[in-house]
mmCIF file of C-alpha atoms in Angstrom:
data_model
loop_
_atom_site.group_PDB
_atom_site.id
_atom_site.type_symbol
_atom_site.label_atom_id
_atom_site.label_comp_id
_atom_site.label_asym_id
_atom_site.label_seq_id
_atom_site.Cartn_x
_atom_site.Cartn_y
_atom_site.Cartn_z
ATOM 1 C CA UNK A 116 10.319 -112.297 -42.909
ATOM 2 C CA UNK A 117 9.485 -109.349 -40.713
ATOM 3 C CA UNK A 118 7.323 -106.657 -42.188
ATOM 4 C CA UNK A 119 8.730 -103.192 -41.591
ATOM 5 C CA UNK A 120 6.329 -100.739 -40.169
ATOM 6 C CA UNK A 121 6.063 -97.132 -41.249
ATOM 7 C CA UNK A 122 7.176 -94.796 -38.520
ATOM 8 C CA UNK A 123 4.364 -92.867 -36.812
ATOM 9 C CA UNK A 124 4.179 -89.136 -36.643
ATOM 10 C CA UNK A 125 5.584 -89.164 -33.144
ATOM 11 C CA UNK A 126 8.561 -91.262 -34.155
ATOM 12 C CA UNK A 127 9.354 -89.035 -37.149
ATOM 13 C CA UNK A 128 9.227 -85.904 -35.007
ATOM 14 C CA UNK A 129 11.441 -87.557 -32.324
ATOM 15 C CA UNK A 130 14.021 -88.526 -34.980
ATOM 16 C CA UNK A 131 13.998 -84.985 -36.447
ATOM 17 C CA UNK A 132 14.459 -83.413 -32.972
ATOM 18 C CA UNK A 133 17.302 -85.799 -32.106
ATOM 19 C CA UNK A 134 18.967 -85.260 -35.482
ATOM 20 C CA UNK A 135 18.667 -81.504 -35.276
ATOM 21 C CA UNK A 136 19.908 -81.612 -31.661
ATOM 22 C CA UNK A 137 22.966 -83.705 -32.568
ATOM 23 C CA UNK A 138 23.861 -81.278 -35.429
ATOM 24 C CA UNK A 139 23.497 -78.183 -33.291
ATOM 25 C CA UNK A 140 25.035 -79.574 -30.175
ATOM 26 C CA UNK A 141 21.929 -78.434 -28.311
ATOM 27 C CA UNK A 142 19.476 -80.126 -25.988
ATOM 28 C CA UNK A 143 16.898 -82.760 -26.925
ATOM 29 C CA UNK A 144 14.187 -80.050 -26.829
ATOM 30 C CA UNK A 145 15.143 -78.950 -30.369
ATOM 31 C CA UNK A 146 13.728 -75.494 -29.533
ATOM 32 C CA UNK A 147 15.454 -72.447 -28.088
ATOM 33 C CA UNK A 148 18.122 -74.332 -26.238
ATOM 34 C CA UNK A 149 21.001 -71.899 -26.396
ATOM 35 C CA UNK A 150 23.278 -71.506 -23.415
ATOM 36 C CA UNK A 151 26.606 -73.154 -22.838
ATOM 37 C CA UNK A 152 27.643 -76.785 -22.754
ATOM 38 C CA UNK A 153 27.437 -76.629 -18.913
ATOM 39 C CA UNK A 154 23.621 -76.757 -19.154
ATOM 40 C CA UNK A 155 22.681 -73.167 -18.837
ATOM 41 C CA UNK A 156 20.140 -71.321 -20.854
ATOM 42 C CA UNK A 157 20.755 -67.649 -21.688
ATOM 43 C CA UNK A 158 17.620 -65.692 -22.625
ATOM 44 C CA UNK A 159 17.547 -62.130 -23.921
ATOM 45 C CA UNK A 160 15.157 -59.428 -24.957
ATOM 46 C CA UNK A 161 17.625 -58.155 -27.465
ATOM 47 C CA UNK A 162 18.456 -54.440 -27.452
ATOM 48 C CA UNK A 163 15.378 -52.265 -26.783
ATOM 49 C CA UNK A 164 14.630 -48.626 -26.857
ATOM 50 C CA UNK A 165 12.765 -47.293 -23.825
ATOM 51 C CA UNK A 166 8.994 -46.607 -24.350
ATOM 52 C CA UNK A 167 7.401 -43.267 -23.732
ATOM 53 C CA UNK A 168 6.746 -43.041 -20.038
ATOM 54 C CA UNK A 169 8.959 -45.912 -19.102
ATOM 55 C CA UNK A 170 11.241 -45.508 -16.162
ATOM 56 C CA UNK A 171 12.373 -49.120 -15.456
ATOM 57 C CA UNK A 172 12.640 -52.680 -16.729
ATOM 58 C CA UNK A 173 10.648 -54.992 -14.450
ATOM 59 C CA UNK A 174 11.592 -58.774 -14.502
ATOM 60 C CA UNK A 175 9.691 -61.510 -12.816
ATOM 61 C CA UNK A 176 11.214 -65.004 -12.577
ATOM 62 C CA UNK A 177 9.350 -68.018 -11.207
ATOM 63 C CA UNK A 178 10.584 -71.536 -10.352
ATOM 64 C CA UNK A 179 7.726 -73.998 -10.994
ATOM 65 C CA UNK A 180 9.635 -77.019 -9.705
ATOM 66 C CA UNK A 181 7.948 -78.438 -6.566
ATOM 67 C CA UNK A 182 11.226 -79.884 -5.273
ATOM 68 C CA UNK A 183 14.369 -78.180 -6.665
ATOM 69 C CA UNK A 184 15.738 -74.688 -6.210
ATOM 70 C CA UNK A 185 17.179 -72.914 -9.317
ATOM 71 C CA UNK A 186 20.272 -70.642 -9.450
ATOM 72 C CA UNK A 187 19.208 -67.684 -11.750
ATOM 73 C CA UNK A 188 21.131 -64.657 -12.837
ATOM 74 C CA UNK A 189 19.252 -61.484 -14.051
ATOM 75 C CA UNK A 190 21.261 -58.923 -15.922
ATOM 76 C CA UNK A 191 20.283 -55.487 -17.402
ATOM 77 C CA UNK A 192 22.626 -53.720 -19.844
ATOM 78 C CA UNK A 193 22.799 -50.131 -21.092
ATOM 79 C CA UNK A 194 23.601 -50.226 -24.820
ATOM 80 C CA UNK A 195 23.622 -46.420 -25.411
ATOM 81 C CA UNK A 196 27.361 -46.255 -26.031
ATOM 82 C CA UNK A 197 27.187 -49.070 -28.564
ATOM 83 C CA UNK A 198 28.754 -51.565 -26.199
ATOM 84 C CA UNK A 199 26.993 -53.184 -23.208
ATOM 85 C CA UNK A 200 27.376 -51.597 -19.739
ATOM 86 C CA UNK A 201 26.126 -53.749 -16.909
ATOM 87 C CA UNK A 202 23.489 -52.005 -14.762
ATOM 88 C CA UNK A 203 22.138 -54.988 -12.929
ATOM 89 C CA UNK A 204 23.955 -58.374 -12.389
ATOM 90 C CA UNK A 205 22.175 -60.335 -9.686
ATOM 91 C CA UNK A 206 22.466 -64.097 -9.042
ATOM 92 C CA UNK A 207 19.827 -65.585 -6.686
ATOM 93 C CA UNK A 208 18.578 -68.978 -5.678
ATOM 94 C CA UNK A 209 14.927 -69.220 -6.257
ATOM 95 C CA UNK A 210 13.305 -71.903 -4.082
ATOM 96 C CA UNK A 211 10.700 -74.365 -5.305
ATOM 97 C CA UNK A 212 7.328 -72.830 -6.201
ATOM 98 C CA UNK A 213 8.512 -69.225 -5.545
ATOM 99 C CA UNK A 214 9.309 -66.241 -7.623
ATOM 100 C CA UNK A 215 11.551 -63.212 -7.478
ATOM 101 C CA UNK A 216 11.049 -59.679 -8.753
ATOM 102 C CA UNK A 217 13.790 -57.368 -10.146
ATOM 103 C CA UNK A 218 13.501 -53.700 -11.330
ATOM 104 C CA UNK A 219 16.175 -51.491 -12.965
ATOM 105 C CA UNK A 220 16.084 -47.922 -14.055
ATOM 106 C CA UNK A 221 16.579 -47.752 -17.837
ATOM 107 C CA UNK A 222 15.770 -44.134 -18.751
ATOM 108 C CA UNK A 223 16.483 -42.776 -21.291
ATOM 109 C CA UNK A 224 18.524 -45.353 -23.274
ATOM 110 C CA UNK A 225 18.744 -48.580 -25.151
ATOM 111 C CA UNK A 226 18.741 -51.557 -22.867
ATOM 112 C CA UNK A 227 18.754 -55.378 -22.815
ATOM 113 C CA UNK A 228 17.438 -57.827 -20.176
ATOM 114 C CA UNK A 229 19.202 -61.290 -19.927
ATOM 115 C CA UNK A 230 18.045 -64.152 -17.742
ATOM 116 C CA UNK A 231 20.457 -67.115 -17.172
ATOM 117 C CA UNK A 232 19.344 -70.372 -15.620
ATOM 118 C CA UNK A 233 19.996 -74.116 -15.740
ATOM 119 C CA UNK A 234 18.638 -75.435 -18.997
ATOM 120 C CA UNK A 235 16.891 -78.307 -17.164
ATOM 121 C CA UNK A 236 15.138 -76.021 -14.615
ATOM 122 C CA UNK A 237 11.503 -75.379 -14.704
ATOM 123 C CA UNK A 238 11.972 -71.634 -14.704
ATOM 124 C CA UNK A 239 9.802 -68.995 -16.423
ATOM 125 C CA UNK A 240 10.820 -65.381 -16.867
ATOM 126 C CA UNK A 241 8.814 -62.441 -18.098
ATOM 127 C CA UNK A 242 9.929 -58.785 -18.550
ATOM 128 C CA UNK A 243 7.861 -55.586 -18.612
ATOM 129 C CA UNK A 244 8.402 -51.895 -19.095
ATOM 130 C CA UNK A 245 7.028 -49.977 -16.065
ATOM 131 C CA UNK A 246 6.518 -46.300 -15.299
ATOM 132 C CA UNK A 247 7.365 -44.379 -12.094
ATOM 133 C CA UNK A 248 4.058 -45.526 -10.556
ATOM 134 C CA UNK A 249 5.119 -49.196 -11.265
ATOM 135 C CA UNK A 250 2.283 -49.607 -13.780
ATOM 136 C CA UNK A 251 3.043 -51.685 -16.919
ATOM 137 C CA UNK A 252 3.756 -49.463 -19.980
ATOM 138 C CA UNK A 253 2.280 -51.032 -23.124
ATOM 139 C CA UNK A 254 4.689 -52.160 -25.873
ATOM 140 C CA UNK A 255 7.679 -53.780 -24.166
ATOM 141 C CA UNK A 256 6.257 -56.865 -22.502
ATOM 142 C CA UNK A 257 8.243 -60.077 -23.282
ATOM 143 C CA UNK A 258 6.855 -63.365 -22.018
ATOM 144 C CA UNK A 259 9.146 -66.390 -21.784
ATOM 145 C CA UNK A 260 8.339 -67.728 -25.264
ATOM 146 C CA UNK A 261 9.259 -64.302 -26.816
ATOM 147 C CA UNK A 262 12.676 -64.191 -25.283
ATOM 148 C CA UNK A 263 15.508 -65.303 -27.575
ATOM 149 C CA UNK A 264 18.097 -67.875 -26.563
ATOM 150 C CA UNK A 265 21.744 -66.906 -27.081
ATOM 151 C CA UNK A 266 25.120 -68.464 -26.450
ATOM 152 C CA UNK A 267 26.856 -67.307 -23.353
ATOM 153 C CA UNK A 268 29.108 -64.314 -23.902
ATOM 154 C CA UNK A 269 31.937 -65.909 -21.879
#
């Protein structure tokens, strides 16, 4: 008779991730997968109020793949009316090992930044509040791991 072995920590974690993924319909990452079934990831800052001295939202998106370009959409919305109004909606192809910079005036109102990219892409996005001199304004910096994943609004 075969002895059954107890699963290791890695095996237990893998099962939990796969089980969670299957229930949520998400990716195998088990983390902030979000996005639509077509394999896109939609990241958002959520609705923010401009900081004192802030004139623009500054977004930097980098593609860390050494071989594959990534199609990325950067959006900025004005939420002052209670409903989103698109201020910036730019789709670009970011080549391997390159990055792109986007800036959008956001004074004085509530705004949101969204970054949409393929869920399997090695893309990192960060957003900052900047002043008229393009210096970073403390308080509204969001690094990739602080952005929230949402389902596409389509």
